[in-house]
Coordinates of C-alpha atoms and ligand atoms in Angstrom, one line a residue:
X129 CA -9.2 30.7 -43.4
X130 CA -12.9 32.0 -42.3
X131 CA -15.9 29.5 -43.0
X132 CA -16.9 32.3 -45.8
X133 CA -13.8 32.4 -47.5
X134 CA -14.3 28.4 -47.5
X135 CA -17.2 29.0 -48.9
X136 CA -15.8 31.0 -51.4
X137 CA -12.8 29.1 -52.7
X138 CA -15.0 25.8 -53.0
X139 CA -17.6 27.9 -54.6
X140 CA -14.5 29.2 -57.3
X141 CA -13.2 25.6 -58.2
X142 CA -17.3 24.7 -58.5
X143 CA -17.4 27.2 -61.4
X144 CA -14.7 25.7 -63.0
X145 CA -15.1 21.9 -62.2
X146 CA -14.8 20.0 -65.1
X147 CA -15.1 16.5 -63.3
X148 CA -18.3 15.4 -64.5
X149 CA -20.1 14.9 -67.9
X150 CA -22.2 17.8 -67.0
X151 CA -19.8 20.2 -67.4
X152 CA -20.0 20.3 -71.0
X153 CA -23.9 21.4 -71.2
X154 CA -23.8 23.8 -68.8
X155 CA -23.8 27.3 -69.2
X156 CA -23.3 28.2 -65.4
X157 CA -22.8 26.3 -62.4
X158 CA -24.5 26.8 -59.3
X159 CA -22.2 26.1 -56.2
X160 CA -24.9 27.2 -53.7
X161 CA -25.2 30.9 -51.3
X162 CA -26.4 31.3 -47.8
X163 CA -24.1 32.5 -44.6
X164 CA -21.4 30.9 -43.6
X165 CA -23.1 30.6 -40.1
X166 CA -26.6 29.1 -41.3
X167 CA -28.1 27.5 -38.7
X168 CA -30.4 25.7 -41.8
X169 CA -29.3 24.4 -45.0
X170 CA -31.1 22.8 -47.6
X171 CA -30.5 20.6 -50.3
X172 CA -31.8 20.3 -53.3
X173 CA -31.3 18.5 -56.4
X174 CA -30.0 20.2 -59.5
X175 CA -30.0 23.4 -61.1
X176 CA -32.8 24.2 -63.5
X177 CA -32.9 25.9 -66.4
X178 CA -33.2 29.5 -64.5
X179 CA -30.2 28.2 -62.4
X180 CA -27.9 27.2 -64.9
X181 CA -28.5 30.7 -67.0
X182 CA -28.0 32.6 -63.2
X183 CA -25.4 30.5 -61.3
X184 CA -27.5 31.0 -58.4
X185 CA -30.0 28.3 -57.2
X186 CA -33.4 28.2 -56.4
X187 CA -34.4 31.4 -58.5
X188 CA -37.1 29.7 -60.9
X189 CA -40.6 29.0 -59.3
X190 CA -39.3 26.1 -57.2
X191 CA -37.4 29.1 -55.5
X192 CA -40.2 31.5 -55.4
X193 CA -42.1 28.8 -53.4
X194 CA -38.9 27.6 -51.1
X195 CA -39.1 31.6 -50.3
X196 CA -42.6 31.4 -49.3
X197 CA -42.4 28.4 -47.5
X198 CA -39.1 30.2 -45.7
X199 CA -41.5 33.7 -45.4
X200 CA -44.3 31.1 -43.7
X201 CA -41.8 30.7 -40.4
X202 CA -40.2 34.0 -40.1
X203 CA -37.5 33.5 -42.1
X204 CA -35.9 35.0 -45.4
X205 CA -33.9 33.0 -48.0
X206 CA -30.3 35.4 -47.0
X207 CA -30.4 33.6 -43.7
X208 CA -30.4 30.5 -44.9
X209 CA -27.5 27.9 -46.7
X210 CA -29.3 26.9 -50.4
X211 CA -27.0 24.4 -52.4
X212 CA -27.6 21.3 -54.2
X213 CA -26.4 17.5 -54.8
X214 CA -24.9 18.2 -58.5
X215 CA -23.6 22.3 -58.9
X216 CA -24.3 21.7 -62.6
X217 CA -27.8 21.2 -64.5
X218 CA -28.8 17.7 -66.4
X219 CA -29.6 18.3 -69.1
X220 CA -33.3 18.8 -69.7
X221 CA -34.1 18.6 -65.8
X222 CA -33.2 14.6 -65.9
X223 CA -32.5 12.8 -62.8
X224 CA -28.5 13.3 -62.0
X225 CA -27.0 9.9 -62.5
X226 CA -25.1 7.9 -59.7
X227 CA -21.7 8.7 -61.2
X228 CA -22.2 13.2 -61.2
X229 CA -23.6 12.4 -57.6
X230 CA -20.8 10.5 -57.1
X231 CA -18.5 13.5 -58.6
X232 CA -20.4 16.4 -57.4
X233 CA -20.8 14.9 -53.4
X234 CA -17.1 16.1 -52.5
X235 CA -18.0 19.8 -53.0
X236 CA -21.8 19.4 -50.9
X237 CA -19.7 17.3 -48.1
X238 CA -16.8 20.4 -48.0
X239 CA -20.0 23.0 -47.7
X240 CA -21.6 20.9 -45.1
X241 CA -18.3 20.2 -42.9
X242 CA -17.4 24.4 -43.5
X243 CA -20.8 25.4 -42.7
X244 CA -21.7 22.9 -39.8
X245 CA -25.4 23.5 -39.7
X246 CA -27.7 22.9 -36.8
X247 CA -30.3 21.5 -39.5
X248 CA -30.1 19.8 -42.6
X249 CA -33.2 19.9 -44.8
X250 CA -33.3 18.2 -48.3
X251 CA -35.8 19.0 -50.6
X252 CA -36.6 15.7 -52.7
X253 CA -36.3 12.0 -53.4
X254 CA -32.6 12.5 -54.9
X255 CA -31.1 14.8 -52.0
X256 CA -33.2 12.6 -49.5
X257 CA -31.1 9.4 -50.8
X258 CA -27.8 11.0 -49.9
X259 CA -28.7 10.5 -46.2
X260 CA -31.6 7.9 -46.3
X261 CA -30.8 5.5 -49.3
X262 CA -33.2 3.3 -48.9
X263 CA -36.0 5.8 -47.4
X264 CA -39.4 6.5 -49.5
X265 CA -40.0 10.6 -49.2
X266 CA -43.9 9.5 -48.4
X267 CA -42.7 7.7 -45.2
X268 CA -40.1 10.0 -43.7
X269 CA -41.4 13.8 -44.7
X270 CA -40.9 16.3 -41.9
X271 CA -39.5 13.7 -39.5
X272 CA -36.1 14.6 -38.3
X273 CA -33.5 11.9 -38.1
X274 CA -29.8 11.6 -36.5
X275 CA -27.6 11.3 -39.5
X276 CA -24.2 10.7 -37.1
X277 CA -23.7 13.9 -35.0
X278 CA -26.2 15.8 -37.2
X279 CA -30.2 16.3 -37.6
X280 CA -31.5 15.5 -41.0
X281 CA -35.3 15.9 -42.3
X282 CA -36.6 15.1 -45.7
X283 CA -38.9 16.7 -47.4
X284 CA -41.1 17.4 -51.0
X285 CA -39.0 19.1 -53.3
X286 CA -41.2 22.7 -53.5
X287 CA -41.0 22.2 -57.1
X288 CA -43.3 18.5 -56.7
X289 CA -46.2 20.5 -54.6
X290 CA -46.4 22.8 -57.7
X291 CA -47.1 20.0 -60.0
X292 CA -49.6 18.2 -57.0
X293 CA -51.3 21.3 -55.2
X294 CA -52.3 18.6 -52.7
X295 CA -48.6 18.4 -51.0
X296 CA -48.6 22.4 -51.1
X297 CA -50.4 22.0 -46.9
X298 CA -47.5 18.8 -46.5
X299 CA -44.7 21.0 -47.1
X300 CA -46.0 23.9 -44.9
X301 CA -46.8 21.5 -42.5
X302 CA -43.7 20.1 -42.8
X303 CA -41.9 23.8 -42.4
X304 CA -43.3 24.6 -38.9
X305 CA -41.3 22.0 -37.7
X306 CA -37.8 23.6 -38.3
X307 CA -37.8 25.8 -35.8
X308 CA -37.9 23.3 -33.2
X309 CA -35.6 20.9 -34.9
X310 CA -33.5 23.5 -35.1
X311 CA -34.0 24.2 -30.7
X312 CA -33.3 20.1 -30.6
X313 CA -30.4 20.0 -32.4
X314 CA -29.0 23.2 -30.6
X315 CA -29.2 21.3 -27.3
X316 CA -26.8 18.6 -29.0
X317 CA -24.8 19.7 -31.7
X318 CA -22.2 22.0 -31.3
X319 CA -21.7 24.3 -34.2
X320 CA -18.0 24.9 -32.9
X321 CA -17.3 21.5 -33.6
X322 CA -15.1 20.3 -37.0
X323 CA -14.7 23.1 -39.5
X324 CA -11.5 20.9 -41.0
X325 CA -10.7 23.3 -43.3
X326 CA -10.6 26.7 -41.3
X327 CA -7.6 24.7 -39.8
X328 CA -5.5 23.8 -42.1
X329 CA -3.6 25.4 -45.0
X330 CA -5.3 24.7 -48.6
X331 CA -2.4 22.5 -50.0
X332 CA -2.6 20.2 -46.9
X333 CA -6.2 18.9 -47.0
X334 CA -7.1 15.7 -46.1
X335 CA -9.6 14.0 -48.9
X336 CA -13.1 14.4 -48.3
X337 CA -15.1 11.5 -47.6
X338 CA -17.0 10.2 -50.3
X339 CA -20.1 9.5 -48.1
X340 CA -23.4 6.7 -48.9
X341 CA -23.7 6.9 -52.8
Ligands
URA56 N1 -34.6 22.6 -58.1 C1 -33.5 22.2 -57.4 O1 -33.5 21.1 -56.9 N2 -32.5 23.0 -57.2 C2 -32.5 24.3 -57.7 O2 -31.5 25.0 -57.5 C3 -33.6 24.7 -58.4 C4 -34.6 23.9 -58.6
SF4_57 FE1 -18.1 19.3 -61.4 FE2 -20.4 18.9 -59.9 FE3 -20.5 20.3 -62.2 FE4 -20.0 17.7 -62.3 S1 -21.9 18.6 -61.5 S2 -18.9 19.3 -63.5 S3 -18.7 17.4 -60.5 S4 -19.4 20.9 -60.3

């Protein structure tokens, strides 16, 4: 199978997945959208209240922000991966709790391994803790990290700088610097590398690694 059909199929058992408590307040689930061949994905948190009525993430005013923030280094939201740590909104914007993170992470890890990005950006404390459990966002914003063979950088969530205006120059700052994460990385990652499931056939999947919740 081609990364996008990947893509597609884990996107299809997203909008049914029933394997978390969320499923039964949401109205749609929001696997995630970008290229298959993203050189950057971000990570957010959760769908929103726009995002759960659109099945499509990012699309409130976090998004419209995210966009500009994309628009501010030459780049449009369609060339980018957007997904999320849970595909299905708490209710009333709460935190997700350990056990949908724990439910939700097998889908995000499939995405990640499919789409094999140069650049892995997540926007907030609860993506941040997926990589850096024990990290405070104030410390590690826009600094770039080795997460095994891949380059991670935490940011603000978009949707924090529109409640403080005073991170809105943090975050832009912290945006020039993908470009040139993304020129580092290039020099050591190789995108060709694992894509598991291209290779194999769907009923013969290894299970995903529940990785650092
Ligand atoms: N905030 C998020 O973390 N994700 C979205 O998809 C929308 C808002
Ligand atoms: Fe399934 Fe994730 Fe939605 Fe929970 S949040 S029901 S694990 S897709």
């Amino acid at each position: 199978m081609e990364a996008k059909q990947v893509l597609e199929a884990i996107a299809a058992e997203v909008r049914v997945c029933e394997q978390c408590k969320l499923f039964s307040s949401r109205k749609h689930s929001v696997p995630g959208e970008g290229p298959a061949n993203a050189e950057i994905m971000f990570i957010g948190e959760g769908p929103g209240f726009y995002e759960n009525e659109q099945g499509r993430p990012f699309v409130g005013a976090a998004g419209k922000f995210l966009s500009e923030l994309l628009a501010g280094i030459h780049l449009k939201r369609e060339e980018v991966f957007i997904a999320n740590v849970v595909k299905c909104r708490p209710p009333g914007n709460r935190d997700p709790e350990p056990d949908e993170l724990e439910a939700c992470d097998k889908y995000l890890e499939r995405q990640i391994a499919t789409i094999n990005p140069h650049l892995i950006v997540t926007l907030g404390r609860i993506s941040m803790g997926k990589f850096f459990p024990d990290a405070r966002i104030s410390s590690i914003h826009g600094q770039a990290r080795w997460v095994k063979d891949r380059l991670v950088v935490a940011m603000y969530h978009p949707a924090a700088a529109l409640h403080q205006p005073a991170l809105r120059p943090t975050l832009e700052n912290d945006f020039k610097k993908l470009p040139g994460y993304v020129e580092e990385s290039k020099k050591k990652h190789s995108p060709a590398a694992a894509r598991p499931e291209e290779k194999k056939p769907a009923d013969d999947q290894e299970p995903t690694q529940l990785s650092l919740f």
